[in-house]
Short mmCIF file of N, CA, C and O in Angstrom, two decimals:
data_model
loop_
_atom_site.label_atom_id
_atom_site.label_comp_id
_atom_site.label_asym_id
_atom_site.label_seq_id
_atom_site.Cartn_x
_atom_site.Cartn_y
_atom_site.Cartn_z
N ASN A 821 142.27 -89.24 41.31
CA ASN A 821 142.57 -88.11 42.41
C ASN A 821 141.45 -86.89 41.99
O ASN A 821 141.35 -86.02 42.71
N LYS A 822 140.75 -87.17 41.20
CA LYS A 822 139.42 -86.09 40.69
C LYS A 822 138.21 -87.05 40.71
O LYS A 822 138.12 -88.14 39.90
N ILE A 823 137.25 -86.35 41.65
CA ILE A 823 136.07 -87.18 41.61
C ILE A 823 134.78 -86.35 41.62
O ILE A 823 134.96 -85.17 41.41
N ASN A 824 133.75 -86.95 41.29
CA ASN A 824 132.58 -86.57 41.10
C ASN A 824 131.34 -86.97 42.33
O ASN A 824 131.24 -88.25 42.35
N ILE A 825 131.11 -85.93 42.95
CA ILE A 825 130.15 -86.31 44.28
C ILE A 825 128.71 -86.10 43.68
O ILE A 825 128.34 -84.97 43.17
N ASN A 826 127.92 -87.06 43.59
CA ASN A 826 126.62 -86.81 43.57
C ASN A 826 125.74 -87.42 44.62
O ASN A 826 126.12 -88.28 45.59
N GLY A 827 124.65 -86.80 44.98
CA GLY A 827 123.76 -87.25 46.05
C GLY A 827 123.19 -85.95 46.24
O GLY A 827 123.11 -84.97 45.79
N SER A 828 122.51 -86.08 47.80
CA SER A 828 121.78 -84.93 48.23
C SER A 828 122.76 -84.02 48.85
O SER A 828 123.89 -84.08 48.84
N ASP A 829 122.17 -82.86 48.77
CA ASP A 829 123.03 -81.54 49.51
C ASP A 829 123.70 -81.92 50.64
O ASP A 829 124.99 -81.61 50.93
N ASP A 830 123.02 -82.63 51.76
CA ASP A 830 123.52 -82.97 52.90
C ASP A 830 124.80 -83.72 52.69
O ASP A 830 125.75 -83.81 53.25
N PHE A 831 124.68 -84.73 51.71
CA PHE A 831 125.60 -85.90 51.47
C PHE A 831 126.89 -85.36 51.14
O PHE A 831 127.95 -85.57 51.32
N ILE A 832 126.74 -84.16 49.87
CA ILE A 832 127.60 -83.47 49.44
C ILE A 832 128.40 -82.70 50.44
O ILE A 832 129.74 -82.68 50.37
N LYS A 833 127.83 -81.85 51.30
CA LYS A 833 128.30 -81.22 52.33
C LYS A 833 129.11 -82.24 53.01
O LYS A 833 130.23 -81.74 53.60
N ALA A 834 128.85 -83.11 53.62
CA ALA A 834 129.46 -84.18 54.73
C ALA A 834 130.73 -84.57 53.87
O ALA A 834 131.73 -84.66 54.62
N THR A 835 130.49 -84.82 52.68
CA THR A 835 131.77 -85.55 51.94
C THR A 835 132.57 -84.44 51.86
O THR A 835 134.05 -84.78 52.06
N ILE A 836 132.26 -83.54 51.44
CA ILE A 836 133.36 -82.12 51.49
C ILE A 836 133.91 -82.01 52.77
O ILE A 836 135.22 -81.73 52.66
N GLU A 837 133.16 -81.93 53.74
CA GLU A 837 133.73 -81.87 55.11
C GLU A 837 134.77 -82.87 55.36
O GLU A 837 135.91 -82.49 55.87
N ILE A 838 134.65 -84.00 55.17
CA ILE A 838 135.56 -85.20 55.25
C ILE A 838 136.76 -84.88 54.48
O ILE A 838 138.06 -85.17 54.68
N LEU A 839 136.65 -84.71 53.05
CA LEU A 839 137.76 -84.21 52.39
C LEU A 839 138.72 -83.16 52.70
O LEU A 839 139.78 -83.25 52.75
N ALA A 840 138.01 -82.01 53.41
CA ALA A 840 138.69 -80.89 53.89
C ALA A 840 139.45 -81.30 55.15
O ALA A 840 140.40 -80.68 55.33
N ASN A 841 138.81 -81.99 55.93
CA ASN A 841 139.41 -82.46 57.30
C ASN A 841 140.35 -83.44 57.19
O ASN A 841 141.09 -83.56 58.29
N ASP A 842 140.72 -84.25 56.34
CA ASP A 842 141.46 -85.36 56.41
C ASP A 842 142.68 -85.22 55.44
O ASP A 842 142.63 -85.09 54.31
N GLU A 843 143.94 -84.98 55.69
CA GLU A 843 145.11 -84.95 55.07
C GLU A 843 145.39 -85.92 53.92
O GLU A 843 146.11 -85.68 52.84
N ARG A 844 144.78 -87.09 54.25
CA ARG A 844 144.94 -88.19 53.19
C ARG A 844 144.28 -87.86 52.09
O ARG A 844 144.72 -88.38 50.79
N TYR A 845 143.36 -86.93 52.07
CA TYR A 845 142.71 -86.41 50.73
C TYR A 845 143.05 -85.17 50.38
O TYR A 845 142.35 -84.40 49.58
N ALA A 846 144.17 -84.67 50.60
CA ALA A 846 144.69 -83.26 50.16
C ALA A 846 144.89 -83.24 48.76
O ALA A 846 144.78 -82.21 48.19
N ASN A 847 145.01 -84.41 47.97
CA ASN A 847 145.36 -84.33 46.63
C ASN A 847 144.22 -84.49 45.88
O ASN A 847 144.07 -84.47 44.75
N ILE A 848 142.92 -84.78 46.54
CA ILE A 848 141.56 -84.74 45.82
C ILE A 848 141.13 -83.79 45.53
O ILE A 848 141.04 -82.62 45.99
N THR A 849 140.55 -83.56 43.96
CA THR A 849 139.93 -82.47 43.53
C THR A 849 138.54 -82.91 42.93
O THR A 849 138.41 -84.08 42.74
N LEU A 850 137.64 -81.98 42.90
CA LEU A 850 136.33 -82.44 42.39
C LEU A 850 136.08 -81.87 40.95
O LEU A 850 136.34 -81.00 40.79
N ASP A 851 135.04 -82.78 40.49
CA ASP A 851 134.77 -82.14 39.00
C ASP A 851 134.05 -81.08 38.94
O ASP A 851 134.10 -80.25 37.92
N ASN A 852 132.99 -80.83 40.01
CA ASN A 852 131.93 -79.83 39.84
C ASN A 852 132.88 -78.60 40.36
O ASN A 852 133.24 -78.43 41.68
N PRO A 853 132.95 -77.34 39.62
CA PRO A 853 133.68 -76.35 39.96
C PRO A 853 132.98 -75.79 41.40
O PRO A 853 133.90 -75.18 42.07
N GLU A 854 131.86 -75.70 41.31
CA GLU A 854 131.02 -75.17 42.76
C GLU A 854 131.57 -75.90 43.90
O GLU A 854 131.79 -75.37 44.97
N GLN A 855 131.53 -77.19 43.80
CA GLN A 855 132.12 -78.06 44.89
C GLN A 855 133.29 -77.97 44.99
O GLN A 855 133.70 -78.03 46.50
N GLN A 856 134.23 -77.67 44.02
CA GLN A 856 135.38 -77.50 44.39
C GLN A 856 135.82 -76.15 44.92
O GLN A 856 136.68 -76.17 45.91
N ASP A 857 135.17 -75.23 44.89
CA ASP A 857 135.40 -73.81 45.44
C ASP A 857 134.96 -74.03 46.95
O ASP A 857 135.64 -73.54 47.82
N THR A 858 133.94 -74.87 47.09
CA THR A 858 133.45 -75.15 48.56
C THR A 858 134.55 -75.81 49.26
O THR A 858 135.01 -75.59 50.42
N LEU A 859 135.01 -76.90 48.62
CA LEU A 859 136.25 -77.65 49.13
C LEU A 859 137.45 -76.79 49.46
O LEU A 859 137.94 -77.01 50.40
N ASP A 860 137.82 -76.10 48.49
CA ASP A 860 139.10 -74.92 48.56
C ASP A 860 138.81 -74.02 50.14
O ASP A 860 139.49 -73.85 50.67
N SER A 861 137.54 -73.47 50.11
CA SER A 861 137.15 -72.86 51.23
C SER A 861 137.24 -73.47 52.37
O SER A 861 137.98 -72.96 53.46
N LYS A 862 136.81 -74.70 52.43
CA LYS A 862 136.85 -75.64 53.70
C LYS A 862 138.22 -76.11 54.09
O LYS A 862 138.56 -75.79 55.25
N ARG A 863 139.08 -75.88 53.26
CA ARG A 863 140.48 -76.43 53.30
C ARG A 863 141.30 -75.20 54.05
O ARG A 863 142.18 -75.32 54.90
N LEU A 864 140.89 -74.10 53.42
CA LEU A 864 141.55 -72.83 54.09
C LEU A 864 140.94 -72.72 55.48
O LEU A 864 141.78 -72.16 56.18
N ASP A 865 139.81 -72.87 55.65
CA ASP A 865 139.25 -72.75 57.13
C ASP A 865 139.94 -73.58 58.04
O ASP A 865 140.40 -73.32 59.13
N VAL A 866 140.28 -74.86 57.63
CA VAL A 866 140.91 -75.97 58.30
C VAL A 866 142.50 -75.42 58.56
O VAL A 866 142.85 -75.35 59.76
N GLU A 867 142.86 -75.01 57.55
CA GLU A 867 144.39 -74.38 57.80
C GLU A 867 144.32 -73.32 58.68
O GLU A 867 145.37 -73.36 59.55
N ILE A 868 143.63 -72.40 58.61
CA ILE A 868 143.41 -71.09 59.54
C ILE A 868 143.35 -71.72 60.96
O ILE A 868 143.78 -71.26 61.87
N ALA A 869 142.18 -72.64 61.11
CA ALA A 869 142.14 -73.24 62.50
C ALA A 869 143.32 -73.67 63.16
O ALA A 869 143.48 -73.87 64.43
N ASN A 870 144.05 -74.50 62.12
CA ASN A 870 145.12 -75.24 62.63
C ASN A 870 146.60 -74.51 62.71
O ASN A 870 147.50 -74.86 63.26
N ALA A 871 146.55 -73.26 62.28
CA ALA A 871 147.77 -72.31 62.46
C ALA A 871 147.85 -72.04 63.74
O ALA A 871 146.83 -71.94 64.57
N PRO A 872 149.37 -71.91 64.08
CA PRO A 872 149.46 -71.61 65.44
C PRO A 872 149.03 -70.08 65.72
O PRO A 872 149.05 -69.30 64.82
N ASP A 873 148.60 -70.16 67.03
CA ASP A 873 148.35 -68.82 67.59
C ASP A 873 149.40 -67.82 68.03
O ASP A 873 150.33 -68.38 68.65
N LEU A 874 149.31 -66.67 67.46
CA LEU A 874 150.50 -65.89 67.80
C LEU A 874 150.77 -65.38 69.34
O LEU A 874 151.85 -65.38 69.76
N ASP A 875 149.70 -65.61 69.93
CA ASP A 875 149.53 -65.18 71.37
C ASP A 875 150.25 -66.48 72.37
O ASP A 875 150.83 -66.29 73.15
N ASP A 876 150.23 -67.82 71.51
CA ASP A 876 150.87 -68.93 72.09
C ASP A 876 152.53 -69.13 72.05
O ASP A 876 153.10 -69.83 72.41
N ILE A 877 152.82 -68.26 70.91
CA ILE A 877 154.52 -68.50 70.64
C ILE A 877 155.27 -67.53 71.77
O ILE A 877 154.80 -66.41 72.13
N LEU A 878 156.07 -68.46 72.24
CA LEU A 878 156.86 -67.56 73.31
C LEU A 878 157.48 -66.28 72.86
O LEU A 878 158.03 -66.25 71.76
N ASP A 879 157.58 -65.37 73.91
CA ASP A 879 158.45 -64.11 73.46
C ASP A 879 159.76 -64.50 73.29
O ASP A 879 160.39 -65.24 73.98
N LEU A 880 160.32 -63.75 72.44
CA LEU A 880 161.83 -64.13 72.09
C LEU A 880 162.70 -63.23 73.04
O LEU A 880 162.28 -61.99 73.19
N ASP A 881 163.87 -63.60 73.45
CA ASP A 881 164.59 -62.68 74.42
C ASP A 881 165.37 -62.12 73.45
O ASP A 881 166.46 -62.74 72.74
N LEU A 882 165.48 -60.77 73.46
CA LEU A 882 166.08 -60.12 72.63
C LEU A 882 167.30 -59.18 73.16
O LEU A 882 167.84 -58.09 72.86
N THR A 883 167.45 -59.65 74.51
CA THR A 883 168.50 -58.95 75.41
C THR A 883 170.06 -58.97 74.77
O THR A 883 170.61 -57.87 75.14
N ASP A 884 170.22 -59.93 74.21
CA ASP A 884 171.65 -59.78 73.63
C ASP A 884 171.78 -59.37 72.05
O ASP A 884 172.87 -59.46 71.57
N VAL A 885 170.67 -59.10 71.61
CA VAL A 885 170.70 -58.74 70.23
C VAL A 885 171.10 -57.00 70.18
O VAL A 885 170.58 -56.22 70.76
N PRO A 886 171.99 -56.80 69.40
CA PRO A 886 172.41 -55.35 69.21
C PRO A 886 171.25 -54.35 68.52
O PRO A 886 170.40 -54.86 67.91
N ASN A 887 171.23 -53.26 68.99
CA ASN A 887 170.30 -52.35 68.57
C ASN A 887 170.36 -52.24 67.04
O ASN A 887 171.81 -52.15 66.37
N ILE A 888 169.29 -52.28 66.38
CA ILE A 888 169.40 -52.31 64.79
C ILE A 888 168.91 -50.87 64.41
O ILE A 888 167.74 -50.93 64.81
N ASP A 889 169.56 -50.27 63.73
CA ASP A 889 169.04 -48.90 63.38
C ASP A 889 168.75 -49.05 61.91
O ASP A 889 169.49 -49.26 60.81
N LEU A 890 167.28 -48.84 61.54
CA LEU A 890 166.77 -49.29 60.34
C LEU A 890 166.90 -47.97 59.38
O LEU A 890 166.91 -48.26 58.10
N GLU A 891 167.17 -46.98 60.03
CA GLU A 891 167.84 -45.80 59.14
C GLU A 891 169.07 -45.74 58.56
O GLU A 891 169.67 -45.10 57.55
N GLU A 892 170.00 -46.78 59.10
CA GLU A 892 171.50 -46.81 58.58
C GLU A 892 171.64 -46.95 57.23
O GLU A 892 172.41 -46.39 56.73
N PRO A 893 171.05 -48.10 56.34
CA PRO A 893 171.30 -48.19 55.22
C PRO A 893 171.05 -46.79 54.37
O PRO A 893 171.90 -46.63 53.55
N LYS A 894 170.01 -46.21 54.65
CA LYS A 894 169.66 -44.95 53.99
C LYS A 894 170.84 -43.81 54.20
O LYS A 894 171.19 -42.98 53.32
N GLN A 895 171.33 -43.94 55.50
CA GLN A 895 172.22 -42.87 55.92
C GLN A 895 173.54 -43.14 55.10
O GLN A 895 174.34 -42.45 54.44
N GLN A 896 173.92 -44.46 55.06
CA GLN A 896 174.91 -44.86 54.26
C GLN A 896 174.92 -44.50 52.54
O GLN A 896 175.85 -44.12 52.15
N GLU A 897 173.67 -44.92 52.18
CA GLU A 897 173.63 -44.51 51.03
C GLU A 897 173.84 -43.01 50.59
O GLU A 897 174.24 -42.68 49.41
N GLU A 898 173.27 -42.20 51.56
CA GLU A 898 173.58 -40.73 51.36
C GLU A 898 174.82 -40.49 51.12
O GLU A 898 175.21 -39.59 50.58
N GLN A 899 175.46 -41.02 52.32
CA GLN A 899 177.20 -40.81 52.62
C GLN A 899 177.78 -41.02 51.20
O GLN A 899 178.71 -40.49 50.75
N ILE A 900 177.35 -42.33 50.30
CA ILE A 900 178.20 -42.59 49.39
C ILE A 900 177.85 -41.92 48.15
O ILE A 900 178.67 -41.39 47.41
N LYS A 901 176.51 -41.27 48.01
CA LYS A 901 176.11 -40.24 47.17
C LYS A 901 177.06 -39.08 47.16
O LYS A 901 177.50 -38.53 46.33
N GLU A 902 177.08 -38.56 48.52
CA GLU A 902 177.85 -37.28 48.81
C GLU A 902 179.32 -37.46 48.45
O GLU A 902 180.00 -36.60 47.95
N HIS A 903 179.89 -38.55 48.70
CA HIS A 903 181.27 -39.08 48.50
C HIS A 903 181.56 -38.92 46.93
O HIS A 903 182.38 -38.26 46.49
N LYS A 904 180.62 -39.50 45.98
CA LYS A 904 180.69 -39.46 44.74
C LYS A 904 180.72 -38.07 44.14
O LYS A 904 181.42 -37.67 43.52
N MET A 905 179.80 -37.22 44.89
CA MET A 905 179.50 -35.77 44.21
C MET A 905 180.90 -34.94 44.82
O MET A 905 181.39 -34.38 43.96
N ASP A 906 181.53 -35.17 45.82
CA ASP A 906 182.71 -34.61 46.24
C ASP A 906 183.67 -34.95 45.37
O ASP A 906 184.80 -34.28 45.24
N ARG A 907 184.02 -36.19 45.05
CA ARG A 907 185.07 -36.67 44.10
C ARG A 907 184.86 -36.35 42.69
O ARG A 907 185.65 -36.62 41.78
N GLY A 908 183.74 -35.74 42.28
CA GLY A 908 183.43 -35.48 41.04
C GLY A 908 183.45 -36.69 40.25
O GLY A 908 183.75 -36.84 39.12
N TRP A 909 182.53 -37.77 40.71
CA TRP A 909 182.35 -39.01 39.75
C TRP A 909 181.12 -38.93 38.91
O TRP A 909 180.27 -39.48 38.95
N GLY A 910 180.95 -37.70 38.36
CA GLY A 910 179.83 -37.56 37.50
C GLY A 910 178.57 -37.02 37.74
O GLY A 910 177.69 -37.11 37.11
N MET A 911 178.45 -36.87 39.11
CA MET A 911 177.30 -36.32 39.72
C MET A 911 177.53 -34.95 40.01
O MET A 911 178.61 -34.26 40.54
N SER A 912 176.37 -34.14 39.95
CA SER A 912 176.59 -32.59 40.25
C SER A 912 175.55 -32.51 41.24
O SER A 912 174.54 -33.03 41.32
N ARG A 913 175.92 -31.45 42.07
CA ARG A 913 174.98 -30.73 43.10
C ARG A 913 173.99 -29.97 42.66
O ARG A 913 173.79 -29.21 41.95
#
């Protein structure tokens, strides 16, 4: 799974393009660290290019979803603290 690419710069560049664009070669790594960095970068470019476009994702229908108060957990936490203080559970005001 580890290979060493030798040849002209154009050959190396073309080989890295092929390795980056074909899933069959996903496990291939390169001996040369500089070439490996290039391969990793190209694979990331391919992954980004193939990622779903957020604009293409259908809008979710949230009409039946209850309203969620993001502050509610904080309010509940404050109420618990106040309750503990009122009951004398070791906390003072």
